[in-house]
PDB file of C-alpha atoms and ligand atoms in Angstrom:
ATOM      1  CA  MET A  36      21.601   8.894   6.225  1.00  0.00           C
ATOM      2  CA  GLN A  37      23.400   5.825   4.940  1.00  0.00           C
ATOM      3  CA  THR A  38      22.319   4.521   1.503  1.00  0.00           C
ATOM      4  CA  ILE A  39      22.998   0.806   1.165  1.00  0.00           C
ATOM      5  CA  ASN A  40      22.553  -1.560  -1.771  1.00  0.00           C
ATOM      6  CA  ARG A  41      24.386  -4.711  -0.656  1.00  0.00           C
ATOM      7  CA  LEU A  42      22.729  -7.098   1.791  1.00  0.00           C
ATOM      8  CA  ALA A  43      25.966  -7.697   3.739  1.00  0.00           C
ATOM      9  CA  ASP A  44      26.307  -3.937   4.343  1.00  0.00           C
ATOM     10  CA  LEU A  45      22.665  -3.701   5.381  1.00  0.00           C
ATOM     11  CA  ARG A  46      23.100  -6.481   7.944  1.00  0.00           C
ATOM     12  CA  LYS A  47      26.117  -4.658   9.429  1.00  0.00           C
ATOM     13  CA  ALA A  48      24.249  -1.352   9.633  1.00  0.00           C
ATOM     14  CA  VAL A  49      21.194  -2.994  11.227  1.00  0.00           C
ATOM     15  CA  ALA A  50      23.389  -4.884  13.723  1.00  0.00           C
ATOM     16  CA  GLY A  51      25.121  -1.592  14.598  1.00  0.00           C
ATOM     17  CA  LEU A  52      21.786   0.071  15.372  1.00  0.00           C
ATOM     18  CA  LYS A  53      20.477  -2.898  17.355  1.00  0.00           C
ATOM     19  CA  ASN A  54      23.695  -3.369  19.323  1.00  0.00           C
ATOM     20  CA  GLY A  55      23.419   0.290  20.258  1.00  0.00           C
ATOM     21  CA  GLY A  56      20.038  -0.614  21.802  1.00  0.00           C
ATOM     22  CA  LYS A  57      17.991   1.238  19.196  1.00  0.00           C
ATOM     23  CA  THR A  58      14.542   0.161  18.037  1.00  0.00           C
ATOM     24  CA  LEU A  59      14.064   0.261  14.285  1.00  0.00           C
ATOM     25  CA  ALA A  60      11.087   1.155  12.079  1.00  0.00           C
ATOM     26  CA  LEU A  61      10.826   0.236   8.387  1.00  0.00           C
ATOM     27  CA  VAL A  62       8.979   2.177   5.700  1.00  0.00           C
ATOM     28  CA  PRO A  63       8.910  -0.013   2.563  1.00  0.00           C
ATOM     29  CA  THR A  64       8.407   1.929  -0.698  1.00  0.00           C
ATOM     30  CA  MET A  65       8.920   1.690  -4.434  1.00  0.00           C
ATOM     31  CA  GLY A  66      10.295   5.254  -4.510  1.00  0.00           C
ATOM     32  CA  ALA A  67       8.842   8.237  -6.439  1.00  0.00           C
ATOM     33  CA  LEU A  68       8.173   9.550  -2.976  1.00  0.00           C
ATOM     34  CA  HIS A  69       5.406  11.999  -2.158  1.00  0.00           C
ATOM     35  CA  GLU A  70       3.903  13.496   0.984  1.00  0.00           C
ATOM     36  CA  GLY A  71       2.127  10.205   1.748  1.00  0.00           C
ATOM     37  CA  HIS A  72       5.479   8.392   2.039  1.00  0.00           C
ATOM     38  CA  LEU A  73       6.990  11.236   4.067  1.00  0.00           C
ATOM     39  CA  THR A  74       4.041  11.003   6.457  1.00  0.00           C
ATOM     40  CA  LEU A  75       4.958   7.332   6.955  1.00  0.00           C
ATOM     41  CA  VAL A  76       8.545   8.337   7.777  1.00  0.00           C
ATOM     42  CA  ARG A  77       7.338  10.928  10.314  1.00  0.00           C
ATOM     43  CA  GLU A  78       5.053   8.368  11.940  1.00  0.00           C
ATOM     44  CA  ALA A  79       7.947   5.867  11.944  1.00  0.00           C
ATOM     45  CA  LYS A  80      10.158   8.370  13.758  1.00  0.00           C
ATOM     46  CA  ALA A  81       7.513   8.727  16.444  1.00  0.00           C
ATOM     47  CA  ARG A  82       7.450   4.939  16.944  1.00  0.00           C
ATOM     48  CA  ALA A  83      11.137   3.927  16.930  1.00  0.00           C
ATOM     49  CA  ASP A  84      14.621   5.265  17.692  1.00  0.00           C
ATOM     50  CA  ALA A  85      15.815   4.819  14.119  1.00  0.00           C
ATOM     51  CA  VAL A  86      14.088   4.680  10.737  1.00  0.00           C
ATOM     52  CA  ALA A  87      14.989   2.659   7.658  1.00  0.00           C
ATOM     53  CA  ALA A  88      13.217   3.227   4.346  1.00  0.00           C
ATOM     54  CA  SER A  89      13.488   0.847   1.421  1.00  0.00           C
ATOM     55  CA  ILE A  90      13.191   1.763  -2.234  1.00  0.00           C
ATOM     56  CA  PHE A  91      12.749  -1.177  -4.581  1.00  0.00           C
ATOM     57  CA  VAL A  92      10.576  -1.271  -7.696  1.00  0.00           C
ATOM     58  CA  ASN A  93       9.573  -4.896  -7.306  1.00  0.00           C
ATOM     59  CA  PRO A  94       9.180  -6.589 -10.716  1.00  0.00           C
ATOM     60  CA  ARG A  95       7.304  -9.514  -9.161  1.00  0.00           C
ATOM     61  CA  GLN A  96       4.274  -7.407  -8.295  1.00  0.00           C
ATOM     62  CA  PHE A  97       3.775  -6.053 -11.843  1.00  0.00           C
ATOM     63  CA  GLY A  98       1.799  -8.003 -14.442  1.00  0.00           C
ATOM     64  CA  PRO A  99       3.139  -8.458 -18.006  1.00  0.00           C
ATOM     65  CA  ASN A 100       1.146  -5.496 -19.400  1.00  0.00           C
ATOM     66  CA  GLU A 101       1.626  -3.163 -16.460  1.00  0.00           C
ATOM     67  CA  ASP A 102       3.828  -0.104 -15.920  1.00  0.00           C
ATOM     68  CA  LEU A 103       7.046  -1.711 -14.569  1.00  0.00           C
ATOM     69  CA  ASP A 104       9.278  -0.015 -17.161  1.00  0.00           C
ATOM     70  CA  ALA A 105       7.476   3.328 -16.944  1.00  0.00           C
ATOM     71  CA  TYR A 106       7.342   3.344 -13.124  1.00  0.00           C
ATOM     72  CA  PRO A 107       9.146   6.535 -12.016  1.00  0.00           C
ATOM     73  CA  ARG A 108      12.672   5.973 -10.678  1.00  0.00           C
ATOM     74  CA  GLN A 109      14.395   8.935  -8.987  1.00  0.00           C
ATOM     75  CA  LEU A 110      16.708   7.513  -6.357  1.00  0.00           C
ATOM     76  CA  ALA A 111      18.819  10.648  -5.777  1.00  0.00           C
ATOM     77  CA  ALA A 112      15.776  12.914  -5.318  1.00  0.00           C
ATOM     78  CA  ASP A 113      14.082  10.344  -3.054  1.00  0.00           C
ATOM     79  CA  ALA A 114      17.228   9.969  -0.953  1.00  0.00           C
ATOM     80  CA  ALA A 115      17.347  13.752  -0.447  1.00  0.00           C
ATOM     81  CA  LEU A 116      13.708  13.771   0.690  1.00  0.00           C
ATOM     82  CA  LEU A 117      14.309  10.921   3.140  1.00  0.00           C
ATOM     83  CA  GLU A 118      17.450  12.539   4.514  1.00  0.00           C
ATOM     84  CA  ALA A 119      15.571  15.816   5.071  1.00  0.00           C
ATOM     85  CA  GLU A 120      12.977  13.867   7.107  1.00  0.00           C
ATOM     86  CA  GLY A 121      15.727  12.450   9.323  1.00  0.00           C
ATOM     87  CA  CYS A 122      15.644   8.897   7.961  1.00  0.00           C
ATOM     88  CA  ASP A 123      18.712   6.968   9.202  1.00  0.00           C
ATOM     89  CA  LEU A 124      19.120   4.300   6.578  1.00  0.00           C
ATOM     90  CA  LEU A 125      18.033   3.793   2.964  1.00  0.00           C
ATOM     91  CA  TRP A 126      17.978   0.202   1.678  1.00  0.00           C
ATOM     92  CA  ALA A 127      17.958   0.336  -2.121  1.00  0.00           C
ATOM     93  CA  PRO A 128      18.816  -3.136  -3.436  1.00  0.00           C
ATOM     94  CA  THR A 129      19.185  -3.974  -7.115  1.00  0.00           C
ATOM     95  CA  VAL A 130      16.848  -6.536  -8.694  1.00  0.00           C
ATOM     96  CA  GLU A 131      19.798  -8.990  -8.799  1.00  0.00           C
ATOM     97  CA  ALA A 132      20.448  -8.503  -5.070  1.00  0.00           C
ATOM     98  CA  MET A 133      16.788  -9.129  -4.226  1.00  0.00           C
ATOM     99  CA  TYR A 134      16.243 -12.016  -6.633  1.00  0.00           C
ATOM    100  CA  PRO A 135      19.618 -13.595  -7.383  1.00  0.00           C
ATOM    101  CA  GLU A 136      20.095 -16.178 -10.136  1.00  0.00           C
ATOM    102  CA  GLY A 137      18.107 -19.295  -9.252  1.00  0.00           C
ATOM    103  CA  TYR A 138      15.625 -17.493  -6.972  1.00  0.00           C
ATOM    104  CA  ALA A 139      12.543 -19.749  -6.745  1.00  0.00           C
ATOM    105  CA  THR A 140      10.376 -18.887  -3.743  1.00  0.00           C
ATOM    106  CA  SER A 141       7.014 -17.144  -3.658  1.00  0.00           C
ATOM    107  CA  ILE A 142       4.577 -16.411  -0.839  1.00  0.00           C
ATOM    108  CA  SER A 143       0.881 -16.643  -1.611  1.00  0.00           C
ATOM    109  CA  VAL A 144      -1.713 -15.426   0.875  1.00  0.00           C
ATOM    110  CA  SER A 145      -5.183 -16.699   0.009  1.00  0.00           C
ATOM    111  CA  GLY A 146      -8.500 -15.185   1.164  1.00  0.00           C
ATOM    112  CA  VAL A 147      -7.677 -11.509   1.721  1.00  0.00           C
ATOM    113  CA  SER A 148      -5.739 -11.334  -1.544  1.00  0.00           C
ATOM    114  CA  GLU A 149      -8.683 -12.593  -3.632  1.00  0.00           C
ATOM    115  CA  GLY A 150     -10.979 -10.176  -5.465  1.00  0.00           C
ATOM    116  CA  ALA A 151     -10.553  -6.394  -5.810  1.00  0.00           C
ATOM    117  CA  CYS A 152      -6.899  -5.750  -6.832  1.00  0.00           C
ATOM    118  CA  GLY A 153      -6.182  -9.479  -6.510  1.00  0.00           C
ATOM    119  CA  GLY A 154      -8.832 -10.109  -9.174  1.00  0.00           C
ATOM    120  CA  SER A 155      -7.763  -7.391 -11.594  1.00  0.00           C
ATOM    121  CA  ARG A 156      -3.978  -7.863 -11.065  1.00  0.00           C
ATOM    122  CA  PRO A 157      -3.374 -11.645 -10.967  1.00  0.00           C
ATOM    123  CA  GLY A 158      -0.188 -12.498  -9.061  1.00  0.00           C
ATOM    124  CA  HIS A 159       0.224  -8.958  -7.729  1.00  0.00           C
ATOM    125  CA  PHE A 160      -0.186  -9.836  -4.051  1.00  0.00           C
ATOM    126  CA  ASP A 161       2.121 -12.869  -4.326  1.00  0.00           C
ATOM    127  CA  GLY A 162       4.774 -10.418  -5.493  1.00  0.00           C
ATOM    128  CA  VAL A 163       3.974  -7.988  -2.683  1.00  0.00           C
ATOM    129  CA  ALA A 164       3.928 -10.647   0.056  1.00  0.00           C
ATOM    130  CA  THR A 165       7.174 -12.171  -1.211  1.00  0.00           C
ATOM    131  CA  VAL A 166       9.121  -8.924  -1.342  1.00  0.00           C
ATOM    132  CA  VAL A 167       7.732  -7.603   1.949  1.00  0.00           C
ATOM    133  CA  CYS A 168       8.597 -10.862   3.709  1.00  0.00           C
ATOM    134  CA  LYS A 169      12.135 -10.560   2.330  1.00  0.00           C
ATOM    135  CA  LEU A 170      12.366  -6.896   3.364  1.00  0.00           C
ATOM    136  CA  PHE A 171      11.241  -7.818   6.886  1.00  0.00           C
ATOM    137  CA  HIS A 172      13.920 -10.511   7.132  1.00  0.00           C
ATOM    138  CA  GLN A 173      16.581  -8.227   5.700  1.00  0.00           C
ATOM    139  CA  VAL A 174      15.879  -5.209   7.919  1.00  0.00           C
ATOM    140  CA  LEU A 175      14.389  -6.982  10.997  1.00  0.00           C
ATOM    141  CA  PRO A 176      12.338  -3.943  12.018  1.00  0.00           C
ATOM    142  CA  ASP A 177      10.479  -3.693  15.328  1.00  0.00           C
ATOM    143  CA  VAL A 178       7.682  -1.941  13.509  1.00  0.00           C
ATOM    144  CA  ALA A 179       6.745  -1.418   9.837  1.00  0.00           C
ATOM    145  CA  LEU A 180       4.502   1.259   8.373  1.00  0.00           C
ATOM    146  CA  PHE A 181       2.292   1.114   5.285  1.00  0.00           C
ATOM    147  CA  GLY A 182      -0.212   3.543   3.776  1.00  0.00           C
ATOM    148  CA  GLU A 183      -3.889   2.686   4.164  1.00  0.00           C
ATOM    149  CA  LYS A 184      -4.327   3.773   0.544  1.00  0.00           C
ATOM    150  CA  ASP A 185      -3.324   0.189  -0.311  1.00  0.00           C
ATOM    151  CA  TRP A 186      -5.860  -1.276   2.119  1.00  0.00           C
ATOM    152  CA  GLN A 187      -5.915  -4.764   0.630  1.00  0.00           C
ATOM    153  CA  GLN A 188      -2.105  -4.842   0.569  1.00  0.00           C
ATOM    154  CA  LEU A 189      -2.060  -3.968   4.275  1.00  0.00           C
ATOM    155  CA  ALA A 190      -4.525  -6.797   5.008  1.00  0.00           C
ATOM    156  CA  VAL A 191      -2.409  -9.249   2.984  1.00  0.00           C
ATOM    157  CA  ILE A 192       0.792  -8.259   4.803  1.00  0.00           C
ATOM    158  CA  ARG A 193      -0.861  -8.529   8.243  1.00  0.00           C
ATOM    159  CA  ARG A 194      -2.308 -11.941   7.350  1.00  0.00           C
ATOM    160  CA  MET A 195       1.111 -13.133   6.150  1.00  0.00           C
ATOM    161  CA  ALA A 196       2.806 -11.896   9.338  1.00  0.00           C
ATOM    162  CA  ARG A 197       0.223 -13.701  11.487  1.00  0.00           C
ATOM    163  CA  ASP A 198       0.265 -16.913   9.467  1.00  0.00           C
ATOM    164  CA  LEU A 199       4.070 -17.134   9.355  1.00  0.00           C
ATOM    165  CA  ASP A 200       4.449 -16.137  13.046  1.00  0.00           C
ATOM    166  CA  LEU A 201       6.742 -13.285  12.071  1.00  0.00           C
ATOM    167  CA  THR A 202       8.353 -11.499  14.991  1.00  0.00           C
ATOM    168  CA  ARG A 203      10.340  -8.703  13.319  1.00  0.00           C
ATOM    169  CA  PRO A 204       7.829  -7.179  12.936  1.00  0.00           C
ATOM    170  CA  SER A 205       4.903  -9.065  14.448  1.00  0.00           C
ATOM    171  CA  ALA A 206       1.463  -8.664  12.837  1.00  0.00           C
ATOM    172  CA  ASP A 207       0.538  -6.246  15.641  1.00  0.00           C
ATOM    173  CA  ASP A 208       3.523  -4.073  14.770  1.00  0.00           C
ATOM    174  CA  ILE A 209       2.413  -3.572  11.186  1.00  0.00           C
ATOM    175  CA  ILE A 210       0.955  -0.095  11.286  1.00  0.00           C
ATOM    176  CA  GLY A 211      -1.478   1.370   8.762  1.00  0.00           C
ATOM    177  CA  VAL A 212      -1.267   5.121   8.296  1.00  0.00           C
ATOM    178  CA  PRO A 213      -4.298   7.051   6.948  1.00  0.00           C
ATOM    179  CA  THR A 214      -4.253   8.105   3.301  1.00  0.00           C
ATOM    180  CA  VAL A 215      -2.919  11.575   2.556  1.00  0.00           C
ATOM    181  CA  ARG A 216      -5.126  13.478   0.091  1.00  0.00           C
ATOM    182  CA  GLU A 217      -4.884  16.535  -2.134  1.00  0.00           C
ATOM    183  CA  ALA A 218      -7.150  19.502  -1.346  1.00  0.00           C
ATOM    184  CA  ASP A 219      -9.775  18.155  -3.784  1.00  0.00           C
ATOM    185  CA  GLY A 220      -9.749  14.755  -2.081  1.00  0.00           C
ATOM    186  CA  LEU A 221      -7.638  12.751  -4.577  1.00  0.00           C
ATOM    187  CA  ALA A 222      -5.454  10.258  -2.713  1.00  0.00           C
ATOM    188  CA  LEU A 223      -1.722  10.871  -3.197  1.00  0.00           C
ATOM    189  CA  SER A 224      -0.097   8.240  -5.390  1.00  0.00           C
ATOM    190  CA  SER A 225       3.158   7.972  -7.310  1.00  0.00           C
ATOM    191  CA  ARG A 226       0.990   7.185 -10.348  1.00  0.00           C
ATOM    192  CA  ASN A 227      -0.866  10.545 -10.191  1.00  0.00           C
ATOM    193  CA  ARG A 228       2.083  12.030 -12.059  1.00  0.00           C
ATOM    194  CA  TYR A 229       1.016  10.038 -15.158  1.00  0.00           C
ATOM    195  CA  LEU A 230      -2.211  12.106 -15.352  1.00  0.00           C
ATOM    196  CA  SER A 231      -2.590  14.958 -17.845  1.00  0.00           C
ATOM    197  CA  GLU A 232      -3.758  18.251 -16.347  1.00  0.00           C
ATOM    198  CA  ALA A 233      -7.307  17.644 -17.598  1.00  0.00           C
ATOM    199  CA  ASP A 234      -7.431  14.070 -16.265  1.00  0.00           C
ATOM    200  CA  ARG A 235      -5.937  15.194 -12.953  1.00  0.00           C
ATOM    201  CA  ALA A 236      -8.859  17.634 -12.573  1.00  0.00           C
ATOM    202  CA  ARG A 237     -11.382  14.916 -13.536  1.00  0.00           C
ATOM    203  CA  ALA A 238      -9.799  12.402 -11.150  1.00  0.00           C
ATOM    204  CA  ALA A 239     -11.245  14.276  -8.155  1.00  0.00           C
ATOM    205  CA  ALA A 240     -14.552  12.663  -9.120  1.00  0.00           C
ATOM    206  CA  LEU A 241     -13.262   9.404  -7.613  1.00  0.00           C
ATOM    207  CA  PRO A 242     -13.213  10.396  -3.910  1.00  0.00           C
ATOM    208  CA  LYS A 243     -16.324  12.527  -4.460  1.00  0.00           C
ATOM    209  CA  ALA A 244     -18.325   9.635  -5.931  1.00  0.00           C
ATOM    210  CA  MET A 245     -17.044   7.306  -3.206  1.00  0.00           C
ATOM    211  CA  LYS A 246     -18.180   9.678  -0.453  1.00  0.00           C
ATOM    212  CA  ALA A 247     -21.618   9.952  -2.071  1.00  0.00           C
ATOM    213  CA  ALA A 248     -21.908   6.142  -2.265  1.00  0.00           C
ATOM    214  CA  ILE A 249     -20.828   5.773   1.369  1.00  0.00           C
ATOM    215  CA  ALA A 250     -23.367   8.340   2.540  1.00  0.00           C
ATOM    216  CA  ALA A 251     -26.069   6.460   0.618  1.00  0.00           C
ATOM    217  CA  ILE A 252     -25.091   3.021   1.989  1.00  0.00           C
ATOM    218  CA  GLU A 253     -24.760   4.328   5.541  1.00  0.00           C
ATOM    219  CA  GLY A 254     -28.161   5.935   5.082  1.00  0.00           C
ATOM    220  CA  GLY A 255     -29.686   2.548   4.243  1.00  0.00           C
ATOM    221  CA  ALA A 256     -29.515   2.438   0.431  1.00  0.00           C
ATOM    222  CA  GLU A 257     -29.065  -0.996  -1.167  1.00  0.00           C
ATOM    223  CA  VAL A 258     -25.425  -1.816  -1.825  1.00  0.00           C
ATOM    224  CA  ALA A 259     -25.506  -3.202  -5.407  1.00  0.00           C
ATOM    225  CA  PRO A 260     -27.443  -0.332  -7.072  1.00  0.00           C
ATOM    226  CA  THR A 261     -25.386   2.222  -5.115  1.00  0.00           C
ATOM    227  CA  LEU A 262     -22.128   0.726  -6.378  1.00  0.00           C
ATOM    228  CA  HIS A 263     -23.573   0.602  -9.872  1.00  0.00           C
ATOM    229  CA  ALA A 264     -24.426   4.318  -9.605  1.00  0.00           C
ATOM    230  CA  LEU A 265     -20.882   5.011  -8.370  1.00  0.00           C
ATOM    231  CA  GLU A 266     -19.444   3.295 -11.459  1.00  0.00           C
ATOM    232  CA  GLY A 267     -21.780   5.343 -13.678  1.00  0.00           C
ATOM    233  CA  ALA A 268     -20.717   8.576 -11.973  1.00  0.00           C
ATOM    234  CA  LEU A 269     -17.066   7.776 -12.676  1.00  0.00           C
ATOM    235  CA  ILE A 270     -17.704   7.025 -16.361  1.00  0.00           C
ATOM    236  CA  ASP A 271     -19.749  10.251 -16.644  1.00  0.00           C
ATOM    237  CA  ALA A 272     -16.844  12.149 -15.070  1.00  0.00           C
ATOM    238  CA  GLY A 273     -14.387  10.918 -17.734  1.00  0.00           C
ATOM    239  CA  PHE A 274     -13.005   7.632 -16.363  1.00  0.00           C
ATOM    240  CA  SER A 275     -12.645   5.087 -19.167  1.00  0.00           C
ATOM    241  CA  SER A 276     -13.432   1.998 -17.070  1.00  0.00           C
ATOM    242  CA  VAL A 277     -13.942   0.777 -13.527  1.00  0.00           C
ATOM    243  CA  ASP A 278     -11.971  -2.361 -12.561  1.00  0.00           C
ATOM    244  CA  TYR A 279     -14.079  -2.826  -9.444  1.00  0.00           C
ATOM    245  CA  ALA A 280     -16.173  -0.942  -6.903  1.00  0.00           C
ATOM    246  CA  ASP A 281     -16.641  -3.289  -3.952  1.00  0.00           C
ATOM    247  CA  LEU A 282     -17.961  -3.121  -0.424  1.00  0.00           C
ATOM    248  CA  ARG A 283     -15.811  -5.463   1.669  1.00  0.00           C
ATOM    249  CA  ASP A 284     -15.283  -6.421   5.298  1.00  0.00           C
ATOM    250  CA  ALA A 285     -12.522  -4.070   6.497  1.00  0.00           C
ATOM    251  CA  GLU A 286     -10.432  -6.911   7.948  1.00  0.00           C
ATOM    252  CA  THR A 287     -11.196 -10.144   6.099  1.00  0.00           C
ATOM    253  CA  LEU A 288     -11.854  -8.366   2.789  1.00  0.00           C
ATOM    254  CA  ALA A 289     -14.871 -10.665   2.231  1.00  0.00           C
ATOM    255  CA  GLU A 290     -17.284  -9.086  -0.246  1.00  0.00           C
ATOM    256  CA  LEU A 291     -20.399  -7.607   1.393  1.00  0.00           C
ATOM    257  CA  PHE A 292     -23.793  -7.272  -0.221  1.00  0.00           C
ATOM    258  CA  VAL A 293     -25.383  -5.611   2.803  1.00  0.00           C
ATOM    259  CA  LEU A 294     -23.801  -3.384   5.433  1.00  0.00           C
ATOM    260  CA  GLY A 295     -23.629  -5.369   8.658  1.00  0.00           C
ATOM    261  CA  GLU A 296     -22.368  -4.826  12.183  1.00  0.00           C
ATOM    262  CA  ARG A 297     -18.665  -5.015  11.383  1.00  0.00           C
ATOM    263  CA  PRO A 298     -16.616  -2.147   9.933  1.00  0.00           C
ATOM    264  CA  ALA A 299     -16.626  -2.237   6.145  1.00  0.00           C
ATOM    265  CA  ARG A 300     -14.549  -0.624   3.442  1.00  0.00           C
ATOM    266  CA  LEU A 301     -15.437   0.685   0.008  1.00  0.00           C
ATOM    267  CA  LEU A 302     -12.624  -0.192  -2.415  1.00  0.00           C
ATOM    268  CA  VAL A 303     -12.476   1.170  -5.955  1.00  0.00           C
ATOM    269  CA  ALA A 304     -10.049   0.897  -8.875  1.00  0.00           C
ATOM    270  CA  ALA A 305     -10.765   2.875 -12.027  1.00  0.00           C
ATOM    271  CA  ARG A 306      -8.869   3.976 -15.103  1.00  0.00           C
ATOM    272  CA  ILE A 307      -8.532   7.479 -16.468  1.00  0.00           C
ATOM    273  CA  GLY A 308      -6.388   8.411 -19.485  1.00  0.00           C
ATOM    274  CA  GLY A 309      -4.535   5.082 -19.246  1.00  0.00           C
ATOM    275  CA  THR A 310      -3.755   5.481 -15.526  1.00  0.00           C
ATOM    276  CA  ARG A 311      -5.211   3.098 -12.979  1.00  0.00           C
ATOM    277  CA  LEU A 312      -6.174   4.819  -9.726  1.00  0.00           C
ATOM    278  CA  ILE A 313      -7.212   3.048  -6.541  1.00  0.00           C
ATOM    279  CA  ASP A 314      -8.823   4.379  -3.392  1.00  0.00           C
ATOM    280  CA  ASN A 315     -10.676   3.088  -0.339  1.00  0.00           C
ATOM    281  CA  MET A 316     -12.686   4.573   2.517  1.00  0.00           C
ATOM    282  CA  GLY A 317     -14.290   3.307   5.711  1.00  0.00           C
ATOM    283  CA  VAL A 318     -17.998   2.500   5.738  1.00  0.00           C
ATOM    284  CA  GLY A 319     -20.062   1.839   8.823  1.00  0.00           C
ATOM    285  CA  ARG A 320     -22.809   3.114  10.981  1.00  0.00           C
ATOM    286  CA  PRO A 321     -20.725   4.684  13.779  1.00  0.00           C
ATOM    287  CA  TRP A 322     -23.561   4.576  16.322  1.00  0.00           C
ATOM    288  CA  ARG A 323     -23.609   0.791  16.026  1.00  0.00           C
ATOM    289  CA  PHE A 324     -20.024   0.584  17.260  1.00  0.00           C
ATOM    290  CA  ALA A 325     -20.567   3.004  20.155  1.00  0.00           C
ATOM    291  CA  ILE A 326     -20.502   1.451  23.633  1.00  0.00           C
TER     292      ILE A 326
HETATM  293  O1  LIG B 292       3.176  -0.126  -1.524  1.00  0.00           O
HETATM  294  C1  LIG B 292       4.267  -0.252  -2.114  1.00  0.00           C
HETATM  295  O2  LIG B 292       4.950   0.728  -2.416  1.00  0.00           O
HETATM  296  C2  LIG B 292       4.761  -1.646  -2.467  1.00  0.00           C
HETATM  297  O3  LIG B 292       3.711  -2.481  -2.811  1.00  0.00           O
HETATM  298  C3  LIG B 292       5.633  -2.263  -1.370  1.00  0.00           C
HETATM  299  C4  LIG B 292       4.850  -2.471  -0.087  1.00  0.00           C
HETATM  300  C5  LIG B 292       6.837  -1.381  -1.089  1.00  0.00           C
HETATM  301  C6  LIG B 292       6.137  -3.637  -1.823  1.00  0.00           C
HETATM  302  O4  LIG B 292       6.866  -3.537  -2.998  1.00  0.00           O
END
């Protein structure tokens, strides 16, 4: 695996792969890799001849009081994990390479980026859309893979690709990969390592409470009181606050107050011991979608 941190070298490496007739998949990450990221790499290998991963802790997607400085950085260990998975190329630019002196452009995707994480992390999705658009233009992948754990992020990136008529990759070649979970249901996240042992045990209440809420809504319970009960269950389990617990259209991310015909998604962000955890799960009445 080649590790590259200068754009000129990246362009040469990408041209080499493409001139050799290879298709290329991109797995964008911020590092601190876990099994969820490695699952993306495996899926990428199944979809293209060569795989590039990027590691870049993107300052533009962190708010002023967020964990940019504390965010785990372990490039050598991550590179070893990627190499063991058979990744071909690691793009690890510096902040100066990504945003050189005088950098002034930002991409803002309205609609899907509003509410949920867009509401509790102002500017976050502008930072995500901007860096992902740059990564796409730098690596020119045929396909790009993202974890469904960041469901709203995936919707924002797809919307951006459609709206800007991107071709490398096209919106249809942006692939969401299902969330990888621990045995107790907690979604894997680089931020789980911030949790104390006690909070880690308590955190399993999040997927459990979400499943209970989904079963209730799918069974016909009213949405608002069910989400209210979900928030209460999290506080009772030891979470300090709930940023949001929303039922949203799975594609447009419009907030839903009743479960309709279209697939929906329950999205939750909650804080435990100073760590903000997010999760999402599908909601729908499967028999309604059956032919
Ligand atoms: O999901 C992430 O790790 C980041 O938001 C991404 C997509 C790599 C952009 O910085």
